[in-house]
């Protein structure tokens, strides 16, 4: 097999990713293309477990380490994953059946919960490592897995934890039912849909979270033969089928990455054209940023951003179409550059402000009042040694380093690679002075 099409090699990405990122003052100028969305691609990979037929994904963000990790997990179960460099297409096949126990002892990700739902739906049993990923919010309860246990039990499965593993079984298969979600949980909505596809009868998910990545998952599953009807934010109805087939699907652009380059161009005073810009997925953030002084020029499929004076923001995060919690750290860096006081409330993960303490090492002035983060913007930032507490915190620190005096060194910068495809390469092409360190 030539170098353009190859089976993806199993690698311990947690150990091989660089730990340090060095950032110096920069101005972003040029063109950049938005990669496929991490938060969509991971769900599509989990859904591939539902079928033995080939799944072909174009615009697949292979460079993101969380996606690479998930591909390793699929290959451990028995899938083959072949990627074409020439057209950015991933082909997933199942040559000789799958195992139902994911024997995995490396870094875990939260997507193992969806893998469990898919395994139980198809085979009646499964076991996966307890989920990992970003620990955000003021307590673990904000990122627990109780809703996933609840929905699988509602569908007729027995679920239990065994050491570091989460196990489930439904010897007679899953049975459709009503699932009432107490909050609009992205993961629980996705798992309810995935598990319901092969359940007997009808599954109705009440109070779902309808966001672009979930709509992309629904589109993929419909292409595989699933019967899914979405009634807005009220309910999703899934009529179970006996089996799902093959599909060809294009991963949607990553709206958080698009916002990253937008904020980067705005705060550095540069000019960047962002191609494959997902306008429909960023309507609310665009309104706030335009009103806060960012100059935006819309093309057919691209957005031109010109840096200008930044004015304060007042935002709250919440379910789509509101501002995603993942966007909050990026917008906080915008607030640090703005002349005046910006205010942020995270309604999804209260207290998700750990990154602000790292930005304070660079000179950002802030305080908290309950669940309110207040940033006194317009102060000069300076380079410092800081730590990426999670994926979005890491990239926020990188943006801050581009407008700080002196060099910024970000420890645990491998977090950025979890959700950004070729971040350093793209930033460098835009003129940023960023490089991996040891």
Short mmCIF file of C-alpha atoms in Angstrom, two decimals:
data_model
loop_
_atom_site.label_atom_id
_atom_site.label_comp_id
_atom_site.label_asym_id
_atom_site.label_seq_id
_atom_site.Cartn_x
_atom_site.Cartn_y
_atom_site.Cartn_z
CA UNK A 1 0.00 0.00 0.00
CA UNK A 2 1.44 3.40 -0.97
CA UNK A 3 1.90 6.40 1.33
CA UNK A 4 -1.32 8.05 0.24
CA UNK A 5 -3.61 5.26 1.48
CA UNK A 6 -2.61 3.41 4.60
CA UNK A 7 -3.94 1.65 7.62
CA UNK A 8 -3.56 3.93 10.59
CA UNK A 9 -0.80 2.74 12.90
CA UNK A 10 -1.49 2.16 16.56
CA UNK A 11 0.43 4.74 18.59
CA UNK A 12 0.46 6.01 22.15
CA UNK A 13 -0.38 9.62 21.35
CA UNK A 14 -0.35 10.67 24.99
CA UNK A 15 3.36 9.95 25.15
CA UNK A 16 4.47 11.19 21.72
CA UNK A 17 2.72 14.60 21.55
CA UNK A 18 4.96 17.56 22.48
CA UNK A 19 4.32 18.85 25.98
CA UNK A 20 5.45 22.45 25.46
CA UNK A 21 4.29 25.15 23.06
CA UNK A 22 6.35 28.32 22.73
CA UNK A 23 4.50 31.43 21.54
CA UNK A 24 5.83 34.89 20.71
CA UNK A 25 4.12 38.13 19.64
CA UNK A 26 2.44 37.66 16.26
CA UNK A 27 0.02 39.15 13.76
CA UNK A 28 -2.20 36.67 11.92
CA UNK A 29 -2.61 37.33 8.20
CA UNK A 30 -3.51 35.09 5.27
CA UNK A 31 -5.86 32.22 4.49
CA UNK A 32 -6.83 29.21 6.57
CA UNK A 33 -9.31 26.38 6.05
CA UNK A 34 -11.46 25.03 8.86
CA UNK A 35 -10.98 21.29 9.44
CA UNK A 36 -13.68 18.76 10.18
CA UNK A 37 -15.28 19.13 13.59
CA UNK A 38 -13.81 17.09 16.45
CA UNK A 39 -17.11 17.00 18.31
CA UNK A 40 -18.81 15.60 15.23
CA UNK A 41 -16.11 13.21 14.01
CA UNK A 42 -15.89 11.41 17.37
CA UNK A 43 -19.64 10.74 17.38
CA UNK A 44 -19.54 9.45 13.81
CA UNK A 45 -16.73 7.05 14.73
CA UNK A 46 -18.79 5.67 17.61
CA UNK A 47 -21.78 5.25 15.28
CA UNK A 48 -19.67 3.15 12.89
CA UNK A 49 -19.83 0.37 15.51
CA UNK A 50 -23.55 -0.05 14.70
CA UNK A 51 -22.83 -1.64 11.31
CA UNK A 52 -20.54 -4.28 9.80
CA UNK A 53 -20.72 -2.45 6.46
CA UNK A 54 -18.13 0.13 5.29
CA UNK A 55 -18.33 3.71 6.56
CA UNK A 56 -16.58 6.40 4.48
CA UNK A 57 -15.96 9.81 6.07
CA UNK A 58 -14.60 12.75 4.06
CA UNK A 59 -13.19 15.95 5.60
CA UNK A 60 -12.05 13.76 8.47
CA UNK A 61 -9.72 15.59 10.93
CA UNK A 62 -7.07 12.89 11.22
CA UNK A 63 -4.54 15.22 12.86
CA UNK A 64 -6.59 15.62 16.04
CA UNK A 65 -5.20 13.29 18.68
CA UNK A 66 -8.63 12.52 20.19
CA UNK A 67 -9.75 11.29 16.76
CA UNK A 68 -6.54 9.28 16.38
CA UNK A 69 -7.12 7.78 19.81
CA UNK A 70 -10.67 6.80 18.87
CA UNK A 71 -9.42 5.14 15.67
CA UNK A 72 -7.00 3.11 17.75
CA UNK A 73 -9.91 2.02 19.94
CA UNK A 74 -11.93 0.96 16.89
CA UNK A 75 -8.97 -1.03 15.56
CA UNK A 76 -8.59 -2.69 18.95
CA UNK A 77 -12.22 -3.83 18.70
CA UNK A 78 -11.61 -5.26 15.22
CA UNK A 79 -12.32 -2.48 12.71
CA UNK A 80 -9.82 -1.50 10.02
CA UNK A 81 -9.26 2.23 9.46
CA UNK A 82 -7.63 3.35 6.20
CA UNK A 83 -6.98 7.02 5.53
CA UNK A 84 -6.34 8.64 2.14
CA UNK A 85 -4.02 11.65 2.33
CA UNK A 86 -4.96 12.81 -1.16
CA UNK A 87 -8.65 13.41 -0.51
CA UNK A 88 -8.82 13.40 3.32
CA UNK A 89 -11.14 10.41 3.39
CA UNK A 90 -11.30 7.79 6.13
CA UNK A 91 -12.62 4.33 5.30
CA UNK A 92 -13.77 2.12 8.18
CA UNK A 93 -14.39 -1.58 7.53
CA UNK A 94 -15.04 -4.70 9.57
CA UNK A 95 -13.28 -7.69 8.01
CA UNK A 96 -14.00 -10.36 10.63
CA UNK A 97 -16.40 -9.16 13.32
CA UNK A 98 -15.98 -7.06 16.46
CA UNK A 99 -15.20 -7.76 20.07
CA UNK A 100 -17.55 -6.31 22.67
CA UNK A 101 -14.94 -5.57 25.36
CA UNK A 102 -12.67 -2.61 24.64
CA UNK A 103 -9.40 -3.73 26.21
CA UNK A 104 -7.78 -0.32 26.50
CA UNK A 105 -5.24 0.87 29.05
CA UNK A 106 -4.08 4.17 27.54
CA UNK A 107 -5.66 7.62 27.89
CA UNK A 108 -9.45 7.45 27.70
CA UNK A 109 -11.95 9.90 26.25
CA UNK A 110 -15.61 10.62 26.99
CA UNK A 111 -16.63 9.07 23.69
CA UNK A 112 -16.24 5.61 25.25
CA UNK A 113 -19.75 6.18 26.63
CA UNK A 114 -21.14 6.35 23.09
CA UNK A 115 -19.11 3.29 22.12
CA UNK A 116 -20.77 1.43 24.98
CA UNK A 117 -24.23 2.46 23.75
CA UNK A 118 -23.40 1.27 20.23
CA UNK A 119 -21.96 -2.07 21.42
CA UNK A 120 -24.97 -2.86 23.60
CA UNK A 121 -27.39 -1.83 20.84
CA UNK A 122 -25.76 -4.12 18.28
CA UNK A 123 -24.47 -7.04 20.35
CA UNK A 124 -26.44 -6.91 23.60
CA UNK A 125 -23.32 -6.36 25.69
CA UNK A 126 -20.25 -4.23 26.02
CA UNK A 127 -17.56 -2.92 28.34
CA UNK A 128 -15.41 0.19 27.96
CA UNK A 129 -12.96 2.21 30.07
CA UNK A 130 -14.55 4.85 32.24
CA UNK A 131 -14.55 8.15 30.34
CA UNK A 132 -11.71 10.66 30.31
CA UNK A 133 -11.44 14.02 28.54
CA UNK A 134 -11.48 17.55 29.88
CA UNK A 135 -12.42 17.89 33.54
CA UNK A 136 -14.24 21.21 33.56
CA UNK A 137 -16.68 22.89 35.87
CA UNK A 138 -16.67 23.23 39.60
CA UNK A 139 -17.25 19.56 40.33
CA UNK A 140 -17.12 16.17 38.67
CA UNK A 141 -20.90 16.01 38.60
CA UNK A 142 -20.85 18.38 35.66
CA UNK A 143 -19.05 15.75 33.56
CA UNK A 144 -20.31 12.53 35.08
CA UNK A 145 -21.97 9.64 33.24
CA UNK A 146 -25.14 9.16 35.31
CA UNK A 147 -27.38 10.23 32.39
CA UNK A 148 -25.80 7.57 30.17
CA UNK A 149 -26.46 4.91 32.76
CA UNK A 150 -30.04 6.14 33.11
CA UNK A 151 -30.81 6.05 29.39
CA UNK A 152 -29.32 2.59 28.87
CA UNK A 153 -31.29 1.27 31.83
CA UNK A 154 -34.45 2.87 30.44
CA UNK A 155 -33.82 0.93 27.21
CA UNK A 156 -33.61 -2.31 29.20
CA UNK A 157 -29.88 -2.76 29.81
CA UNK A 158 -28.19 -3.66 33.07
CA UNK A 159 -25.30 -1.24 33.69
CA UNK A 160 -22.56 -1.44 36.31
CA UNK A 161 -19.05 -0.20 37.04
CA UNK A 162 -16.31 -2.78 37.53
CA UNK A 163 -13.04 -1.21 38.62
CA UNK A 164 -12.07 1.28 35.91
CA UNK A 165 -14.58 -0.16 33.46
CA UNK A 166 -18.22 0.54 32.67
CA UNK A 167 -20.17 -2.53 31.62
CA UNK A 168 -23.65 -3.12 30.24
CA UNK A 169 -25.67 -6.03 28.95
CA UNK A 170 -29.07 -6.61 27.43
CA UNK A 171 -29.19 -10.30 26.44
CA UNK A 172 -32.53 -9.90 24.67
CA UNK A 173 -31.62 -6.61 23.04
CA UNK A 174 -32.72 -3.07 23.81
CA UNK A 175 -36.36 -2.00 23.79
CA UNK A 176 -37.54 1.43 22.71
CA UNK A 177 -39.00 3.70 25.38
CA UNK A 178 -39.45 7.33 26.41
CA UNK A 179 -36.26 8.96 27.66
CA UNK A 180 -36.72 12.24 29.53
CA UNK A 181 -33.47 14.16 29.84
CA UNK A 182 -33.41 16.47 32.89
CA UNK A 183 -30.94 18.78 31.12
CA UNK A 184 -30.10 19.32 27.47
CA UNK A 185 -27.08 17.05 27.50
CA UNK A 186 -25.19 16.65 24.24
CA UNK A 187 -23.71 13.25 25.06
CA UNK A 188 -26.91 11.79 26.49
CA UNK A 189 -28.87 12.95 23.45
CA UNK A 190 -26.33 11.32 21.13
CA UNK A 191 -26.24 8.07 23.09
CA UNK A 192 -30.04 7.86 23.16
CA UNK A 193 -30.12 8.22 19.38
CA UNK A 194 -27.32 5.70 18.79
CA UNK A 195 -28.78 3.09 21.15
CA UNK A 196 -32.32 3.64 19.86
CA UNK A 197 -31.41 2.93 16.23
CA UNK A 198 -31.24 -0.85 16.77
CA UNK A 199 -33.72 -1.10 19.67
CA UNK A 200 -37.05 -2.85 19.18
CA UNK A 201 -39.88 -0.37 18.79
CA UNK A 202 -39.77 3.41 19.14
CA UNK A 203 -37.47 5.51 21.31
CA UNK A 204 -38.52 9.09 22.05
CA UNK A 205 -35.92 11.44 23.50
CA UNK A 206 -37.55 14.36 25.29
CA UNK A 207 -35.72 17.67 25.94
CA UNK A 208 -32.80 16.82 23.60
CA UNK A 209 -29.90 19.09 22.81
CA UNK A 210 -30.12 19.97 19.12
CA UNK A 211 -26.74 21.32 18.05
CA UNK A 212 -24.83 21.02 14.75
CA UNK A 213 -22.83 17.97 15.77
CA UNK A 214 -26.01 16.08 16.72
CA UNK A 215 -27.65 17.04 13.43
CA UNK A 216 -24.55 15.71 11.67
CA UNK A 217 -24.83 12.42 13.59
CA UNK A 218 -28.51 12.14 12.61
CA UNK A 219 -27.61 12.75 8.96
CA UNK A 220 -25.00 9.97 9.04
CA UNK A 221 -27.36 7.51 10.72
CA UNK A 222 -30.15 8.26 8.24
CA UNK A 223 -27.67 7.54 5.47
CA UNK A 224 -27.07 4.15 7.10
CA UNK A 225 -30.81 3.43 7.09
CA UNK A 226 -31.90 4.67 10.52
CA UNK A 227 -35.37 6.15 10.96
CA UNK A 228 -34.99 9.36 12.95
CA UNK A 229 -37.32 12.35 13.13
CA UNK A 230 -36.29 15.55 14.91
CA UNK A 231 -39.01 17.76 16.38
CA UNK A 232 -36.79 20.70 17.32
CA UNK A 233 -35.79 21.03 20.94
CA UNK A 234 -38.94 19.21 22.07
CA UNK A 235 -38.19 15.60 21.10
CA UNK A 236 -36.40 13.20 18.77
CA UNK A 237 -38.20 10.03 17.66
CA UNK A 238 -36.11 6.98 16.68
CA UNK A 239 -37.84 3.96 15.13
CA UNK A 240 -35.62 0.95 15.63
CA UNK A 241 -34.47 -1.11 12.64
CA UNK A 242 -32.92 -4.58 12.46
CA UNK A 243 -29.63 -3.51 10.89
CA UNK A 244 -27.79 -0.53 9.46
CA UNK A 245 -25.77 -0.41 6.24
CA UNK A 246 -22.90 1.42 4.60
CA UNK A 247 -22.66 5.18 4.18
CA UNK A 248 -20.57 7.98 2.67
CA UNK A 249 -20.63 11.17 4.71
CA UNK A 250 -18.81 14.52 4.95
CA UNK A 251 -17.88 15.77 8.44
CA UNK A 252 -19.10 19.32 9.13
CA UNK A 253 -16.55 22.13 9.64
CA UNK A 254 -15.39 22.77 13.21
CA UNK A 255 -17.15 25.88 14.52
CA UNK A 256 -14.84 26.26 17.53
CA UNK A 257 -11.76 26.15 15.32
CA UNK A 258 -13.35 28.75 13.02
CA UNK A 259 -13.99 30.98 16.04
CA UNK A 260 -10.38 30.48 17.16
CA UNK A 261 -8.96 31.95 13.94
CA UNK A 262 -11.59 34.71 14.04
CA UNK A 263 -10.60 35.79 17.56
CA UNK A 264 -6.90 35.42 16.71
CA UNK A 265 -7.17 37.76 13.72
CA UNK A 266 -9.24 40.27 15.71
CA UNK A 267 -6.96 40.56 18.75
CA UNK A 268 -3.65 40.55 16.83
CA UNK A 269 -4.79 43.27 14.43
CA UNK A 270 -4.37 41.03 11.41
CA UNK A 271 -6.52 40.05 8.45
CA UNK A 272 -7.50 36.42 7.88
CA UNK A 273 -9.86 34.76 5.40
CA UNK A 274 -11.36 31.64 7.00
CA UNK A 275 -12.53 29.14 4.39
CA UNK A 276 -15.35 26.62 4.95
CA UNK A 277 -16.70 28.95 7.61
CA UNK A 278 -19.82 27.50 9.34
CA UNK A 279 -22.00 30.63 9.42
CA UNK A 280 -25.18 28.86 10.42
CA UNK A 281 -23.50 27.38 13.49
CA UNK A 282 -22.05 30.66 14.80
CA UNK A 283 -24.86 33.18 14.42
CA UNK A 284 -24.99 34.21 18.09
CA UNK A 285 -21.21 34.57 18.65
CA UNK A 286 -20.93 36.56 15.40
CA UNK A 287 -23.59 39.00 16.58
CA UNK A 288 -21.70 39.64 19.84
CA UNK A 289 -18.31 40.01 18.15
CA UNK A 290 -19.59 42.31 15.43
CA UNK A 291 -21.18 44.53 18.06
CA UNK A 292 -17.87 44.47 19.96
CA UNK A 293 -15.91 46.03 17.11
CA UNK A 294 -14.73 43.09 14.99
CA UNK A 295 -14.90 43.84 11.27
CA UNK A 296 -16.37 40.87 9.40
CA UNK A 297 -16.87 40.45 5.64
CA UNK A 298 -18.89 37.50 4.43
CA UNK A 299 -18.17 35.53 1.28
CA UNK A 300 -20.03 32.54 -0.14
CA UNK A 301 -18.19 29.98 1.99
CA UNK A 302 -15.56 32.10 3.72
CA UNK A 303 -15.29 34.93 6.22
CA UNK A 304 -12.72 37.74 6.16
CA UNK A 305 -11.79 39.09 9.60
CA UNK A 306 -9.94 42.37 10.05
CA UNK A 307 -8.45 43.30 13.38
CA UNK A 308 -9.67 46.46 15.05
CA UNK A 309 -10.26 47.97 18.47
CA UNK A 310 -12.01 45.48 20.74
CA UNK A 311 -14.89 46.48 23.00
CA UNK A 312 -16.11 44.53 26.06
CA UNK A 313 -18.37 41.50 25.87
CA UNK A 314 -21.21 40.40 28.11
CA UNK A 315 -22.20 36.80 27.38
CA UNK A 316 -23.70 33.70 28.92
CA UNK A 317 -23.12 30.22 27.57
CA UNK A 318 -25.90 27.71 27.13
CA UNK A 319 -27.51 25.19 24.79
CA UNK A 320 -27.34 25.74 21.03
CA UNK A 321 -28.04 28.12 19.30
CA UNK A 322 -26.49 30.01 22.21
CA UNK A 323 -22.77 30.33 22.82
CA UNK A 324 -21.13 26.97 23.46
CA UNK A 325 -19.23 26.59 26.74
CA UNK A 326 -16.14 25.57 24.71
CA UNK A 327 -16.09 29.07 23.21
CA UNK A 328 -15.93 30.85 26.55
CA UNK A 329 -12.11 30.69 27.10
CA UNK A 330 -11.50 32.10 23.59
CA UNK A 331 -13.89 34.96 24.19
CA UNK A 332 -12.24 35.63 27.56
CA UNK A 333 -8.96 36.35 25.76
CA UNK A 334 -10.92 38.74 23.54
CA UNK A 335 -12.19 40.39 26.73
CA UNK A 336 -8.66 40.68 28.09
CA UNK A 337 -7.75 42.76 25.01
CA UNK A 338 -10.92 44.86 25.06
CA UNK A 339 -10.89 48.30 26.65
CA UNK A 340 -13.33 47.97 29.52
CA UNK A 341 -15.04 45.36 31.67
CA UNK A 342 -16.27 42.09 30.16
CA UNK A 343 -18.61 39.72 31.98
CA UNK A 344 -19.13 35.99 31.42
CA UNK A 345 -21.47 33.43 32.93
CA UNK A 346 -21.18 29.73 32.08
CA UNK A 347 -24.63 28.18 32.53
CA UNK A 348 -23.54 24.70 31.41
CA UNK A 349 -20.39 24.18 33.50
CA UNK A 350 -20.51 26.58 36.48
CA UNK A 351 -17.08 27.71 37.56
CA UNK A 352 -15.28 26.82 34.32
CA UNK A 353 -12.76 29.56 34.95
CA UNK A 354 -9.60 27.69 35.93
CA UNK A 355 -7.90 28.97 32.79
CA UNK A 356 -8.36 32.57 34.08
CA UNK A 357 -5.79 31.89 36.81
CA UNK A 358 -3.31 30.89 34.11
CA UNK A 359 -4.09 34.02 32.09
CA UNK A 360 -3.58 36.04 35.28
CA UNK A 361 0.06 34.89 35.22
CA UNK A 362 0.27 36.80 31.93
CA UNK A 363 -1.23 39.95 33.44
CA UNK A 364 -4.95 39.52 32.83
CA UNK A 365 -6.94 41.25 35.55
CA UNK A 366 -10.04 39.33 36.62
CA UNK A 367 -12.26 38.42 39.54
CA UNK A 368 -15.22 36.13 40.13
CA UNK A 369 -18.52 36.91 41.78
CA UNK A 370 -20.36 33.64 42.29
CA UNK A 371 -20.67 32.18 38.80
CA UNK A 372 -19.79 35.49 37.15
CA UNK A 373 -16.33 36.00 35.66
CA UNK A 374 -15.39 39.68 35.37
CA UNK A 375 -12.39 40.69 33.25
CA UNK A 376 -10.87 44.15 33.47
CA UNK A 377 -9.60 44.36 29.91
CA UNK A 378 -7.16 46.55 28.05
CA UNK A 379 -4.17 45.77 30.28
CA UNK A 380 -0.85 44.81 28.72
CA UNK A 381 -0.12 41.08 28.76
CA UNK A 382 3.34 39.63 29.19
CA UNK A 383 4.87 36.27 28.41
CA UNK A 384 4.94 33.68 31.19
CA UNK A 385 5.10 29.96 31.90
CA UNK A 386 1.52 28.69 32.02
CA UNK A 387 -0.29 25.36 31.88
CA UNK A 388 -3.04 24.15 29.54
CA UNK A 389 -5.63 22.78 31.96
CA UNK A 390 -7.77 21.45 29.09
CA UNK A 391 -8.13 21.68 25.32
CA UNK A 392 -9.86 25.07 25.04
CA UNK A 393 -7.82 26.59 27.86
CA UNK A 394 -4.68 25.59 25.96
CA UNK A 395 -5.64 27.33 22.74
CA UNK A 396 -6.82 30.40 24.68
CA UNK A 397 -3.35 30.66 26.21
CA UNK A 398 -1.80 30.33 22.76
CA UNK A 399 -3.90 33.25 21.48
CA UNK A 400 -2.97 35.29 24.54
CA UNK A 401 0.70 34.56 23.87
CA UNK A 402 0.37 36.12 20.42
CA UNK A 403 -0.53 39.50 21.95
CA UNK A 404 1.77 39.34 25.00
CA UNK A 405 5.18 40.95 25.33
CA UNK A 406 7.93 38.34 25.34
CA UNK A 407 7.72 34.57 25.06
CA UNK A 408 4.93 32.45 26.48
CA UNK A 409 5.65 28.81 27.30
CA UNK A 410 2.58 26.57 27.61
CA UNK A 411 3.03 23.31 29.50
CA UNK A 412 0.78 20.31 28.74
CA UNK A 413 0.22 21.86 25.32
CA UNK A 414 -0.58 18.39 23.95
CA UNK A 415 -4.12 19.25 25.04
CA UNK A 416 -4.40 21.56 22.01
CA UNK A 417 -3.72 18.67 19.62
CA UNK A 418 -6.70 16.81 21.06
CA UNK A 419 -9.11 19.06 19.16
CA UNK A 420 -7.11 21.01 16.57
CA UNK A 421 -5.88 19.51 13.31
CA UNK A 422 -2.38 20.91 12.57
CA UNK A 423 -2.78 23.94 14.85
CA UNK A 424 0.90 24.93 14.81
CA UNK A 425 1.22 24.41 11.05
CA UNK A 426 -1.87 26.52 10.33
CA UNK A 427 -0.86 29.24 12.79
CA UNK A 428 2.66 29.37 11.32
CA UNK A 429 1.24 29.69 7.80
CA UNK A 430 -0.70 32.72 9.06
CA UNK A 431 2.49 34.32 10.35
CA UNK A 432 2.37 33.25 13.99
CA UNK A 433 5.61 32.69 15.86
CA UNK A 434 4.67 29.38 17.49
CA UNK A 435 6.65 26.16 17.79
CA UNK A 436 6.59 22.94 19.72
CA UNK A 437 9.20 22.51 22.43
CA UNK A 438 10.46 19.67 24.58
#
